[in-house]
Coordinates of C-alpha atoms and ligand atoms in Angstrom, one line a residue:
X1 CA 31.1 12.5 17.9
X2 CA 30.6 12.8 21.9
X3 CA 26.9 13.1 23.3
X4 CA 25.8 16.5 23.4
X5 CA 25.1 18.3 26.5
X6 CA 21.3 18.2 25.3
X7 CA 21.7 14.4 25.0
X8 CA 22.7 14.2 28.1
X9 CA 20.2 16.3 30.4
X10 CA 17.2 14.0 28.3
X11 CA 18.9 11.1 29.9
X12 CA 19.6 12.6 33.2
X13 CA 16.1 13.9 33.4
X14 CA 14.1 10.9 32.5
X15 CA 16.4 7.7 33.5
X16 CA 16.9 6.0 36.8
X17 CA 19.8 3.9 35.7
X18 CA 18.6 1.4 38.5
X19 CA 16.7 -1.4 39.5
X20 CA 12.7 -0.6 39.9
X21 CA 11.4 -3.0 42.8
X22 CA 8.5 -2.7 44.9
X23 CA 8.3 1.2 44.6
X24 CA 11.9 2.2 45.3
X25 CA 15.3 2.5 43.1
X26 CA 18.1 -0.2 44.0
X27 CA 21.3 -0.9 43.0
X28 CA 21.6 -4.1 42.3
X29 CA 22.7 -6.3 45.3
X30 CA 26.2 -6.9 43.5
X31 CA 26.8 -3.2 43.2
X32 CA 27.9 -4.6 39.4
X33 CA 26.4 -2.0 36.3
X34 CA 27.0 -2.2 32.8
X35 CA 26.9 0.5 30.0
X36 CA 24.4 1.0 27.4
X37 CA 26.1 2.1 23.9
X38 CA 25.0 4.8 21.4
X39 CA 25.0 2.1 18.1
X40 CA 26.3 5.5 15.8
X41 CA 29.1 6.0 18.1
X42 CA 30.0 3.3 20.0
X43 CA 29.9 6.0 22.7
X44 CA 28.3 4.6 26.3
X45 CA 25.8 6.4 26.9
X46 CA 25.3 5.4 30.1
X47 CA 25.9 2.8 33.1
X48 CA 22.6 0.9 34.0
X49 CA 22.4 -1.2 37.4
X50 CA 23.2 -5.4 36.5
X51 CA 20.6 -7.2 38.2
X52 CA 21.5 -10.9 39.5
X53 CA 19.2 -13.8 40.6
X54 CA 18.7 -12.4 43.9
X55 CA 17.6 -9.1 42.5
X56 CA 15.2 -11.0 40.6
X57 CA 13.9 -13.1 42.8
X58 CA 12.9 -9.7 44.8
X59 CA 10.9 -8.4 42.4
X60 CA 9.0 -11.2 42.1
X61 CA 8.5 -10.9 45.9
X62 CA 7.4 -7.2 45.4
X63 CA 5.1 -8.4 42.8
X64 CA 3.9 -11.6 44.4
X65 CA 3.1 -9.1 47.3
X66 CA 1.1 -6.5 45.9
X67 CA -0.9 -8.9 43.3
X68 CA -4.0 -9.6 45.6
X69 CA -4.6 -5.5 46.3
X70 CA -3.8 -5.2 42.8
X71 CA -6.2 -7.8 41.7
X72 CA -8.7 -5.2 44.2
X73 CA -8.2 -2.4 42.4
X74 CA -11.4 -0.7 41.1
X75 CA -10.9 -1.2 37.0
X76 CA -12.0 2.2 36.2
X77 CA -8.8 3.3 38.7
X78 CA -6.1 1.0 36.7
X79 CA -7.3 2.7 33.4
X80 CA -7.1 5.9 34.6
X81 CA -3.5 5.5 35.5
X82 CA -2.8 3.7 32.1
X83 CA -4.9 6.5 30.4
X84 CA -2.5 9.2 32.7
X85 CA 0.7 7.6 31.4
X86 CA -0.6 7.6 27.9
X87 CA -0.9 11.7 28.9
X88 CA 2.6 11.7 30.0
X89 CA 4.2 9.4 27.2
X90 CA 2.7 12.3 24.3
X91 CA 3.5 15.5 26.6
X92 CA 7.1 14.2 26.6
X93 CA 7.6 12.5 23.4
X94 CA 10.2 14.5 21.8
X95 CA 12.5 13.8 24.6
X96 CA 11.6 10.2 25.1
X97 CA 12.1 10.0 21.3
X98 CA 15.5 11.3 21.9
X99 CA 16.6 8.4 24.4
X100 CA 15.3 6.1 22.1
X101 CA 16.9 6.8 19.7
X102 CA 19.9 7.5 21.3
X103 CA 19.8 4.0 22.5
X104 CA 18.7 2.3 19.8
X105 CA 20.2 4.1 16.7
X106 CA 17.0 4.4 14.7
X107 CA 15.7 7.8 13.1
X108 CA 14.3 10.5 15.3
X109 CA 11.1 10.3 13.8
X110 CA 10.8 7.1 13.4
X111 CA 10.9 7.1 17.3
X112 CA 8.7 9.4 17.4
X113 CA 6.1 7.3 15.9
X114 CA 7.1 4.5 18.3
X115 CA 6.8 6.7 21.4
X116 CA 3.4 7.1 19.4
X117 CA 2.3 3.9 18.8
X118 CA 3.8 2.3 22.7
X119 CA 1.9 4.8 24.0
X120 CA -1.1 4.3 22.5
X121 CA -1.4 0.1 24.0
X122 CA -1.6 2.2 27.2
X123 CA -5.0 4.2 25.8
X124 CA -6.6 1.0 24.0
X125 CA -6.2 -1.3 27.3
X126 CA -7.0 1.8 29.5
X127 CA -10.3 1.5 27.4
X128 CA -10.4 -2.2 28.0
X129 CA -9.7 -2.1 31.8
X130 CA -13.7 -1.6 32.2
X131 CA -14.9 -4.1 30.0
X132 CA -13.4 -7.3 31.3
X133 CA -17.3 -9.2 32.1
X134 CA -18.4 -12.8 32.7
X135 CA -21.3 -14.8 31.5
X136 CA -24.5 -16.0 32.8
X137 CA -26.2 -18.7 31.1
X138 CA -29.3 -21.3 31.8
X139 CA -27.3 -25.0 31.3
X140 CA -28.8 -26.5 27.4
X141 CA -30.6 -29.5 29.9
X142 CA -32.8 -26.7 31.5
X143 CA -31.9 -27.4 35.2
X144 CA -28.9 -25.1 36.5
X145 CA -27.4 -22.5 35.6
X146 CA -23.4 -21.4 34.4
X147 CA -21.7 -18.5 35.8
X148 CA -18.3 -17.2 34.3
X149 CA -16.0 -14.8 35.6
X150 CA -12.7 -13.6 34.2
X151 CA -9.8 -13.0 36.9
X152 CA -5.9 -11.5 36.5
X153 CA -3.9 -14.5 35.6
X154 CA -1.4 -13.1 38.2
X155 CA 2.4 -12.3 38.3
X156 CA 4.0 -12.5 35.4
X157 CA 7.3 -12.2 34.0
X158 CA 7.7 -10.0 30.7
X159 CA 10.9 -9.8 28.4
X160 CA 11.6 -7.7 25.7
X161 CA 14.0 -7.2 23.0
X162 CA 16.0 -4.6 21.8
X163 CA 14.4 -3.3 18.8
X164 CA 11.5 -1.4 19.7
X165 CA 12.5 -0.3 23.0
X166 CA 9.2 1.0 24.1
X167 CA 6.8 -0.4 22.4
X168 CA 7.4 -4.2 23.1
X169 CA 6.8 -3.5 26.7
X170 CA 3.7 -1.4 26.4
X171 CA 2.4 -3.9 24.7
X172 CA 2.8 -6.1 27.4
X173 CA 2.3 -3.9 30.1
X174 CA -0.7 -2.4 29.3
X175 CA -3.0 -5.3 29.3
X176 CA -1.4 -6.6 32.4
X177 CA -2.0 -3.4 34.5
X178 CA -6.0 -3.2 33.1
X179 CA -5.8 -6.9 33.7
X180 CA -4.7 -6.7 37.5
X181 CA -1.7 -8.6 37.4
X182 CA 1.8 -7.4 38.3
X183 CA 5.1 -7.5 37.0
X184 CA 8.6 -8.3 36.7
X185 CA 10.2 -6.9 33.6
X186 CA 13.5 -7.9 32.0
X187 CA 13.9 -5.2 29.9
X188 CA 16.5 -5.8 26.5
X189 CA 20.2 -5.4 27.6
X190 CA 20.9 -3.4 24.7
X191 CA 18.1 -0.7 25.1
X192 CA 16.9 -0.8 28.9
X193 CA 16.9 3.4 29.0
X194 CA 13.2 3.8 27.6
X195 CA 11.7 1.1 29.8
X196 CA 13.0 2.8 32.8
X197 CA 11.8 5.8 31.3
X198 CA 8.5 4.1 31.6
X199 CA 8.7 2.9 34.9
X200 CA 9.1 6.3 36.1
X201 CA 6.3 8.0 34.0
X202 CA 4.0 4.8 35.6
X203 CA 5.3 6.0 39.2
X204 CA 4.3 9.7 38.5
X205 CA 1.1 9.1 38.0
X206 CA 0.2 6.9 40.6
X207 CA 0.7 3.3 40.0
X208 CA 1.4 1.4 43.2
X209 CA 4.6 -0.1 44.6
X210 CA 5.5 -3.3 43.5
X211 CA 2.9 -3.7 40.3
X212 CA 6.0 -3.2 37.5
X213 CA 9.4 -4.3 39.0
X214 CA 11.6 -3.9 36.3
X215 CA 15.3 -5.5 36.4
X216 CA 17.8 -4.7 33.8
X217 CA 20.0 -7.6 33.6
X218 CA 23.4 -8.7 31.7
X219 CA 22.5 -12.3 32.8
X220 CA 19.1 -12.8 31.2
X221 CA 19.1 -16.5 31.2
X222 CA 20.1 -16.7 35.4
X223 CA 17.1 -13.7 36.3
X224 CA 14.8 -15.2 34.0
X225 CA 15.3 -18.6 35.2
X226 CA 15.5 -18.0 39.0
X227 CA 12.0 -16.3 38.6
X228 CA 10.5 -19.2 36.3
X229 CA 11.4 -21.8 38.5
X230 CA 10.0 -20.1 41.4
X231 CA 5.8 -21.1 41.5
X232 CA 4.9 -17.7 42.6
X233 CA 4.7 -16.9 39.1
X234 CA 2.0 -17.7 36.8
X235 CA 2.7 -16.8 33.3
X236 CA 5.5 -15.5 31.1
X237 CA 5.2 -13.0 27.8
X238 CA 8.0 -13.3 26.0
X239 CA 9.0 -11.0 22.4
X240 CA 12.4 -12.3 21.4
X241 CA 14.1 -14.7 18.8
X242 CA 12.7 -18.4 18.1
X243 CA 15.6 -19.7 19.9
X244 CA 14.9 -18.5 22.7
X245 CA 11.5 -18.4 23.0
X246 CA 12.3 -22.8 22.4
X247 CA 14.1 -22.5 26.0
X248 CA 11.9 -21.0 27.5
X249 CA 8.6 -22.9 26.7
X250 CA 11.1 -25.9 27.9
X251 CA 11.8 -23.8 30.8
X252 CA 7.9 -23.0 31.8
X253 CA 6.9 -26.7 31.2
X254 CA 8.6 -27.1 34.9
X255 CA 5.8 -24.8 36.4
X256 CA 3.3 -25.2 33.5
X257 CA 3.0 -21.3 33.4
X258 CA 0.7 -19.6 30.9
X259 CA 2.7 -18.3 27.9
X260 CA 2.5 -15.6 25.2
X261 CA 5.3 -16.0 22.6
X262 CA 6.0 -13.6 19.7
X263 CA 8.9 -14.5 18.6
X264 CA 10.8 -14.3 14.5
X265 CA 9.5 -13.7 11.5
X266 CA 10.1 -14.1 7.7
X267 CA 7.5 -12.4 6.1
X268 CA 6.8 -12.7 2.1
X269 CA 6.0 -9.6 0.2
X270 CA 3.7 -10.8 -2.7
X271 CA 3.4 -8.6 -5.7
X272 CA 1.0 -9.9 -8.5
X273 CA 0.9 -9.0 -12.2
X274 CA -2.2 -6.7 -11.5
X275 CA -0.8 -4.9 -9.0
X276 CA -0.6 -0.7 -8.5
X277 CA 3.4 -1.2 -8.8
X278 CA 3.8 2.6 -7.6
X279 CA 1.7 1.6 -4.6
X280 CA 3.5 -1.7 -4.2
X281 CA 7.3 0.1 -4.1
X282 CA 6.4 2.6 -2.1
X283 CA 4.4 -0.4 0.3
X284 CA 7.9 -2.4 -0.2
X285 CA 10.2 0.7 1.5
X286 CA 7.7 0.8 4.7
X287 CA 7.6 -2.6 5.0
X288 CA 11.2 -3.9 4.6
X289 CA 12.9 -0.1 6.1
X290 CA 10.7 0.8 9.1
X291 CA 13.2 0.6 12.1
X292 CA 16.1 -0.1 9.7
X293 CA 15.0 -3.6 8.7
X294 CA 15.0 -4.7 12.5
X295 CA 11.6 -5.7 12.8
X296 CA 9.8 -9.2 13.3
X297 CA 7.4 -8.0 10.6
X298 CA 10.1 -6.5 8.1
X299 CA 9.6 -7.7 4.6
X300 CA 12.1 -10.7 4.5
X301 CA 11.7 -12.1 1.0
X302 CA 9.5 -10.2 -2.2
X303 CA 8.2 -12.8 -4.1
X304 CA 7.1 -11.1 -7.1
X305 CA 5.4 -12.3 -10.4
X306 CA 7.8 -13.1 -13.8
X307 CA 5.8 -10.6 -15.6
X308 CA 6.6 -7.3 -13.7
X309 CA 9.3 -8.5 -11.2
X310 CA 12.3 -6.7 -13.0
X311 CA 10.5 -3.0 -12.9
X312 CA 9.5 -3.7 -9.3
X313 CA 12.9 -4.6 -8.5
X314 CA 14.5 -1.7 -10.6
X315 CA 12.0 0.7 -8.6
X316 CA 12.8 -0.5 -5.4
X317 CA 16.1 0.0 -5.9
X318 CA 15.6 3.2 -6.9
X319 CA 14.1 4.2 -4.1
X320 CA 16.4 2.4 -1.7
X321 CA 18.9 4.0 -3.0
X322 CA 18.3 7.5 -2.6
X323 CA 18.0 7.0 1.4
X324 CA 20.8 8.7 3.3
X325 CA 22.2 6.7 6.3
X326 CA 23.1 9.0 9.3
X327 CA 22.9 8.9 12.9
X328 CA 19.5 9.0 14.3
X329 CA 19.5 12.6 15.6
X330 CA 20.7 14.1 12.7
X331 CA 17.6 15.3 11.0
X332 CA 18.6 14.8 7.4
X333 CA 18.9 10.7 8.0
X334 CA 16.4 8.2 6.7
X335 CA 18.1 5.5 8.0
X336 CA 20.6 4.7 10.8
X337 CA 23.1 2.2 12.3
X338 CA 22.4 -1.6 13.0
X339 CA 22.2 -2.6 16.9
X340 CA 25.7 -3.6 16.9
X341 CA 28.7 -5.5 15.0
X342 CA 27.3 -9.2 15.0
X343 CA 24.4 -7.9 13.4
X344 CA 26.0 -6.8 11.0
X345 CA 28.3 -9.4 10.5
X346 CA 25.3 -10.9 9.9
X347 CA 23.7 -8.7 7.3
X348 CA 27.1 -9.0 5.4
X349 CA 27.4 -12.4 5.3
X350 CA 23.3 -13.3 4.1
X351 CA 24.0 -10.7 1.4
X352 CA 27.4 -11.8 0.2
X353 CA 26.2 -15.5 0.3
X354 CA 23.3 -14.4 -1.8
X355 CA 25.6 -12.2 -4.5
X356 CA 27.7 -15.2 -4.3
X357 CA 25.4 -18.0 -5.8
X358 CA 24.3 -15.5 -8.5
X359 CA 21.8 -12.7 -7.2
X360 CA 22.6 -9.2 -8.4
X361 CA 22.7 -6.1 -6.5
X362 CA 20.6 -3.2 -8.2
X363 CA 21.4 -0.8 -5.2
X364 CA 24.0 -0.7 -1.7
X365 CA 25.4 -3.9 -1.3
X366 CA 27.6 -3.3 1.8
X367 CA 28.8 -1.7 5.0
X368 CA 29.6 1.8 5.6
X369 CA 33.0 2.1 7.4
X370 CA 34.1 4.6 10.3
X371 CA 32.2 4.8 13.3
X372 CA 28.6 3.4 14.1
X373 CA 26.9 0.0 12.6
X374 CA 25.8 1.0 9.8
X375 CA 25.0 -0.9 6.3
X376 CA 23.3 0.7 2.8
X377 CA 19.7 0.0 2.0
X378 CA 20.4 -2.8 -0.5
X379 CA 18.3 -4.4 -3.3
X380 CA 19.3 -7.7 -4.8
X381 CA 17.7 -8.8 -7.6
X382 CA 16.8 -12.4 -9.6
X383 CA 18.3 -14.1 -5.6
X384 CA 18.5 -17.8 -6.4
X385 CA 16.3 -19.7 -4.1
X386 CA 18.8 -21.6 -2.1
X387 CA 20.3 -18.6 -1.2
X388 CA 20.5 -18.0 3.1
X389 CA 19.0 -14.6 2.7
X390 CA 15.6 -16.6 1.5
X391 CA 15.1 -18.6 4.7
X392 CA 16.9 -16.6 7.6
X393 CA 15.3 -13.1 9.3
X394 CA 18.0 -10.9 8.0
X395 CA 17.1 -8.3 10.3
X396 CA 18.7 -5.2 8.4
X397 CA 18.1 -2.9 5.4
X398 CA 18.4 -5.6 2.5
X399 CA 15.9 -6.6 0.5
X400 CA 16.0 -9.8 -2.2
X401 CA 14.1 -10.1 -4.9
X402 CA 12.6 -13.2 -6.5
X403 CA 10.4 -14.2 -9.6
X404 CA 7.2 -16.6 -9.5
X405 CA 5.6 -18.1 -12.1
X406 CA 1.4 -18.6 -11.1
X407 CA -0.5 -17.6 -7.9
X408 CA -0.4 -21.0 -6.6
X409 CA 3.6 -21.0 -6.6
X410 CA 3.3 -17.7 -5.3
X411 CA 1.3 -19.0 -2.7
X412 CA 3.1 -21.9 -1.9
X413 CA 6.7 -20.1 -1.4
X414 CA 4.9 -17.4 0.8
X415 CA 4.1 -20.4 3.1
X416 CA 7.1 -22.0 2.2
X417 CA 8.9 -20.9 5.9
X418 CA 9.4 -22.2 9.2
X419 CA 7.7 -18.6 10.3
X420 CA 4.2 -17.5 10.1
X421 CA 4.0 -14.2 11.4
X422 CA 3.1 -11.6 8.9
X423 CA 2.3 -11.5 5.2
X424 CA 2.5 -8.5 2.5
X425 CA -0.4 -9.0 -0.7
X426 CA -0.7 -6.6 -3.5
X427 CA -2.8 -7.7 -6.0
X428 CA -5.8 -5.3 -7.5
X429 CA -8.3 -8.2 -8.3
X430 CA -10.6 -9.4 -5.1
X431 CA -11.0 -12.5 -5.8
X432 CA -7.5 -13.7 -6.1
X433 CA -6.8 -11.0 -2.8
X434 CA -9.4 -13.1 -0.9
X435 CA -8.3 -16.5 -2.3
X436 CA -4.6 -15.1 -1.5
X437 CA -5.1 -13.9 2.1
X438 CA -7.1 -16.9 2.9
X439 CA -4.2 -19.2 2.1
X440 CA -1.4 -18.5 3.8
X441 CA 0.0 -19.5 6.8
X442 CA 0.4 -16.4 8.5
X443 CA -1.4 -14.4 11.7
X444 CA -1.3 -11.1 9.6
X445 CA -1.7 -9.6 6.2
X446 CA -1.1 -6.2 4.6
X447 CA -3.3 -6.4 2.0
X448 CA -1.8 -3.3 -0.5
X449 CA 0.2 -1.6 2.1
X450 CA 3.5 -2.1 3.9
X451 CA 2.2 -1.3 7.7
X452 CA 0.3 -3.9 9.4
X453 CA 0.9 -2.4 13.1
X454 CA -1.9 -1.4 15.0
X455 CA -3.1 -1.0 19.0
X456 CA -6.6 -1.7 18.3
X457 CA -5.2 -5.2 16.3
X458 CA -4.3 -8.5 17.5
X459 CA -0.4 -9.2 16.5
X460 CA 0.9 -12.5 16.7
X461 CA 1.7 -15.3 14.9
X462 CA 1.9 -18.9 13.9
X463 CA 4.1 -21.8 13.6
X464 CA 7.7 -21.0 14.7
X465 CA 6.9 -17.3 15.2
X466 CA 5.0 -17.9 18.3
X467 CA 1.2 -18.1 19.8
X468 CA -1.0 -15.0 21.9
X469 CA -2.3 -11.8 20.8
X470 CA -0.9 -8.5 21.7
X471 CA -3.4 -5.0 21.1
X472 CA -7.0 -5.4 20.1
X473 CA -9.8 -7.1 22.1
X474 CA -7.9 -10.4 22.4
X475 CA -4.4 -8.8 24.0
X476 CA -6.3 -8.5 27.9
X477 CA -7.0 -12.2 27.1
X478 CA -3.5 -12.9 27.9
X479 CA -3.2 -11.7 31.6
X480 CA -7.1 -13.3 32.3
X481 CA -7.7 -16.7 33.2
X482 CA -11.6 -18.5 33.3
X483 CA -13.0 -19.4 36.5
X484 CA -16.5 -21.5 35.7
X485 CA -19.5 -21.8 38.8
X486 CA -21.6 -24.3 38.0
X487 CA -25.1 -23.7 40.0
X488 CA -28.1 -24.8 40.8
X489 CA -31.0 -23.1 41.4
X490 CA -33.1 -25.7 43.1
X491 CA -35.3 -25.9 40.2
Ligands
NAD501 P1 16.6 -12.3 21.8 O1 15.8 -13.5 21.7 O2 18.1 -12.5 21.7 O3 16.4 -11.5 23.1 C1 15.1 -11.1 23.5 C2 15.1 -10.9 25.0 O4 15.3 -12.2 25.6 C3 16.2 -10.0 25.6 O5 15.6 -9.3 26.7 C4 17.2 -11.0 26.1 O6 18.0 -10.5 27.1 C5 16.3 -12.1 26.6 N1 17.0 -13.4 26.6 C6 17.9 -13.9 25.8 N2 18.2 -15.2 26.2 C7 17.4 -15.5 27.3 C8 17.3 -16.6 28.1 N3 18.0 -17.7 27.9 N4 16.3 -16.6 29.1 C9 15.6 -15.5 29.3 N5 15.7 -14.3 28.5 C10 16.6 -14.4 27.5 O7 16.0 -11.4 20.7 P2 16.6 -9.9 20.3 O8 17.8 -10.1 19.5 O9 16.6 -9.0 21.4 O10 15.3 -9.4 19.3 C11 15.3 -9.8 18.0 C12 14.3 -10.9 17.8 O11 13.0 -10.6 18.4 C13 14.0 -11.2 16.4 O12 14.0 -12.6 16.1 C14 12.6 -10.6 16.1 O13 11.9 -11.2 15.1 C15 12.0 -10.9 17.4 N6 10.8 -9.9 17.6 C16 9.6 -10.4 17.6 C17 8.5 -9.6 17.7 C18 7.1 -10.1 17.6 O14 6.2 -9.5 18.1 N7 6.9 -11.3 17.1 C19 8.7 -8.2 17.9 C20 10.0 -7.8 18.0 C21 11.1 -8.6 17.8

């Protein structure tokens, strides 16, 4: 299958395969460029500039430059532009939806929802932009008085990964611009196409030179570096894997910079005795199938009581199942290819450990050869608990099923995870939800649905899956920093 002529005059008309820095589009100083493949053909789609150190290091000079008229800008002014872009993002989103998922493999609509839901971080912090305040207050011992104000942390440095091409930067970039601060963006190598998509909608309507540089980069550990270890910068959000979100606190402890990290996830579906089983499959597809499995917050393990935990697994399967696997584009496909081969070397190998030490598979079970990545929706049921599958993000469409005995064990293996980033809960009786939710180690719940994703939300995590907010009140918190003015009044 070649890319259509369609495919290609969306790509043509919305990508500057190039380097964004301080207002203008640069090759990068090497002249070097690599491709960007279509993961259901193998096809490039493609050739994207290769940024190098010294590239890098200019954008942060492009950013370091405009931060202080930046940090000027009336408030009202850096939400209209976000609220603009938000404008632009939905008048465009079929197309946008198109590079995505030309890019990125998943389902059409799917990307349609992302363009959707990216967008939107652009509307909520537009809304925020004007509310960023201080504090006044008379000191407890009477005498003077303490004066808070709230100021852009300053430039930072944003990376994002591959899976939700759009939405991981918006995210990021949407506090930062109401915040005042500017940017240098290392978008994923795999999917850089819908960032610089977004780079040129923020151009279009008015965002100023230099604010988002963004450098696409085959060398992320070289850009990334050269800019951390320059002090110009002041803080780093990173959305990757645990890995190498480790390297880079180790990294930032050189500069001290402020950090954001959301990084892996394992997430535990819980399904009680009591639960609405109908409600809890149909909870179980969003959660573990959304973006094809590839998602910090897929379902990972479902933990299900003794009691009902072979009709939940026989429904899920059922379900699974009947998904048909397709490219993206083709309207007919509920799911599409994995990212590439090692992930689904990956997949494979967590799902033939886990058949191999006794688990069963109730539906898929493998890959689908000829062209493209792509691997069944799979169901496993009765997985023995030292099984890989159990403690590693599988990052696919597979989903193992395990038994419990009471709530407490249920409990206990939810937690039992190096990860803490996002928890599923169906269970009909409030007190044991409330008892439930409250105990576990997690910086999310679904409590009877699938979909915890939200702008107007704080995501985030704890333990190894990282530390910061991103959407809701607390994701501006992130590009502000505290300045305290203690005063006296002569009193
Ligand atoms: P990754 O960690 O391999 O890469 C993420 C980004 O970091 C990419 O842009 C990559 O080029 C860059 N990178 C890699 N090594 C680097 C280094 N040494 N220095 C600087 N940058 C470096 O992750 P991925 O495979 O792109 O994404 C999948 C992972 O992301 C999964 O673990 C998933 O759970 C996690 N994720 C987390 C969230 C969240 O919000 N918690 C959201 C989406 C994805």
């Amino acid at each position: 299958m070649t890319t259509s002529d369609h495919e290609q005059r969306v790509i043509d008309e919305n990508v500057v395969p190039r380097l964004q820095i301080g207002g203008e589009w640069r090759d990068a100083s090497s002249g070097a460029s690599f491709g960007v493949e279509d993961p259901a053909t193998g096809r490039v789609l493609c050739r994207v500039s290769d940024a190098t150190e010294e590239d890098a290091l200019a954008a942060l000079d492009a950013a370091s430059r405009a931060q202080a008229a930046w940090a000027d800008h009336p408030p009202r002014e850096r939400g209209e532009i976000l609220r603009r872009a938000w404008q632009l993002l939905i008048e465009r989103r079929d197309d946008l939806a198109l590079l995505m998922t030309l890019e990125m493999g998943k389902p059409l609509a799917e990307s349609r929802t992302e363009i959707t839901y990216g967008a939107e971080f652009l509307r909520w912090f537009s809304e925020e932009a004007v509310r960023i305040d201080g504090r006044w207050s008379r000191e407890p011992g009477g005498s003077g008085r303490l004066l808070t104000m709230k100021h852009p942390v300053g430039p930072c440095l944003l990376i994002t990964p591959w899976n939700f091409p759009l939405a991981m930067g918006t995210r990021k970039i949407g506090p930062a611009i109401a915040a005042g601060c500017t940017m240098v963006l290392k978008p994923a190598q795999l999917t850089p196409l819908s960032m610089l998509a977004l780079a040129r909608v923020l151009e279009e309507v008015g965002l100023p030179a230099g604010v988002l540089n963004v450098i696409p980069s085959t060398s992320a550990s070289r850009t990334a570096g050269a800019v951390m270890a320059d002090p110009r910068l002041r803080k780093v959000s990173f959305t990757g894997s645990t890995p190498v979100g480790r390297t880079l606190m180790a990294q930032a402890s050189q500069n001290l910079l402020r950090m954001s990290m959301e990084l892996g996830g394992n997430a535990p579906f819980v399904v009680f005795e009591d639960a609405d089983l109908d409600r809890a499959i149909e909870g179980a597809v969003i959660a573990k199938m959304r973006n094809i499995g590839e998602s910090c917050v897929a379902a990972n393990r479902f933990l299900v009581a003794e009691a009902v935990a072979e009709e939940f697994a026989a429904g899920l399967a059922a379900k699974m199942g009947s998904l048909r696997m397709g490219r993206g584009t083709e309207p007919e496909a509920d799911v599409g290819p994995l990212i590439d081969e090692d992930q689904r070397s990956k997949v494979t190998e967590l799902v033939e450990d886990a058949v191999g030490r006794g688990g069963k598979v109730l539906a898929g079970g493998g890959r689908r050869e000829g062209a493209g990545y792509f691997f069944e929706p799979t169901v496993i049921g009765a997985v023995p608990d030292d099984s890989k599958i159990l403690s590693e993000e599988v990052f696919g469409p597979v989903a193992p099923v395990t038994a419990f005995g009471t709530e407490d064990e249920g409990v206990a293996r939810a937690n039992g995870t190096e990860y803490g980033l996002v928890a599923y809960v169906f269970t009909r009786d409030l007190e044991r939800a409330l008892r439930v939710v409250e105990g576990l180690e997690v910086g999310m719940i679904g409590l009877n649905r699938g979909l915890v994703s939200n702008p107007a939300a704080p995501f985030g995590g704890v333990k190894q899956s990282g530390f910061g907010r991103e959407g809701g009140r607390e994701g501006i918190e992130e590009y502000l920093s505290t300045k305290y003015v203690a005063v006296d009044t002569g009193e």
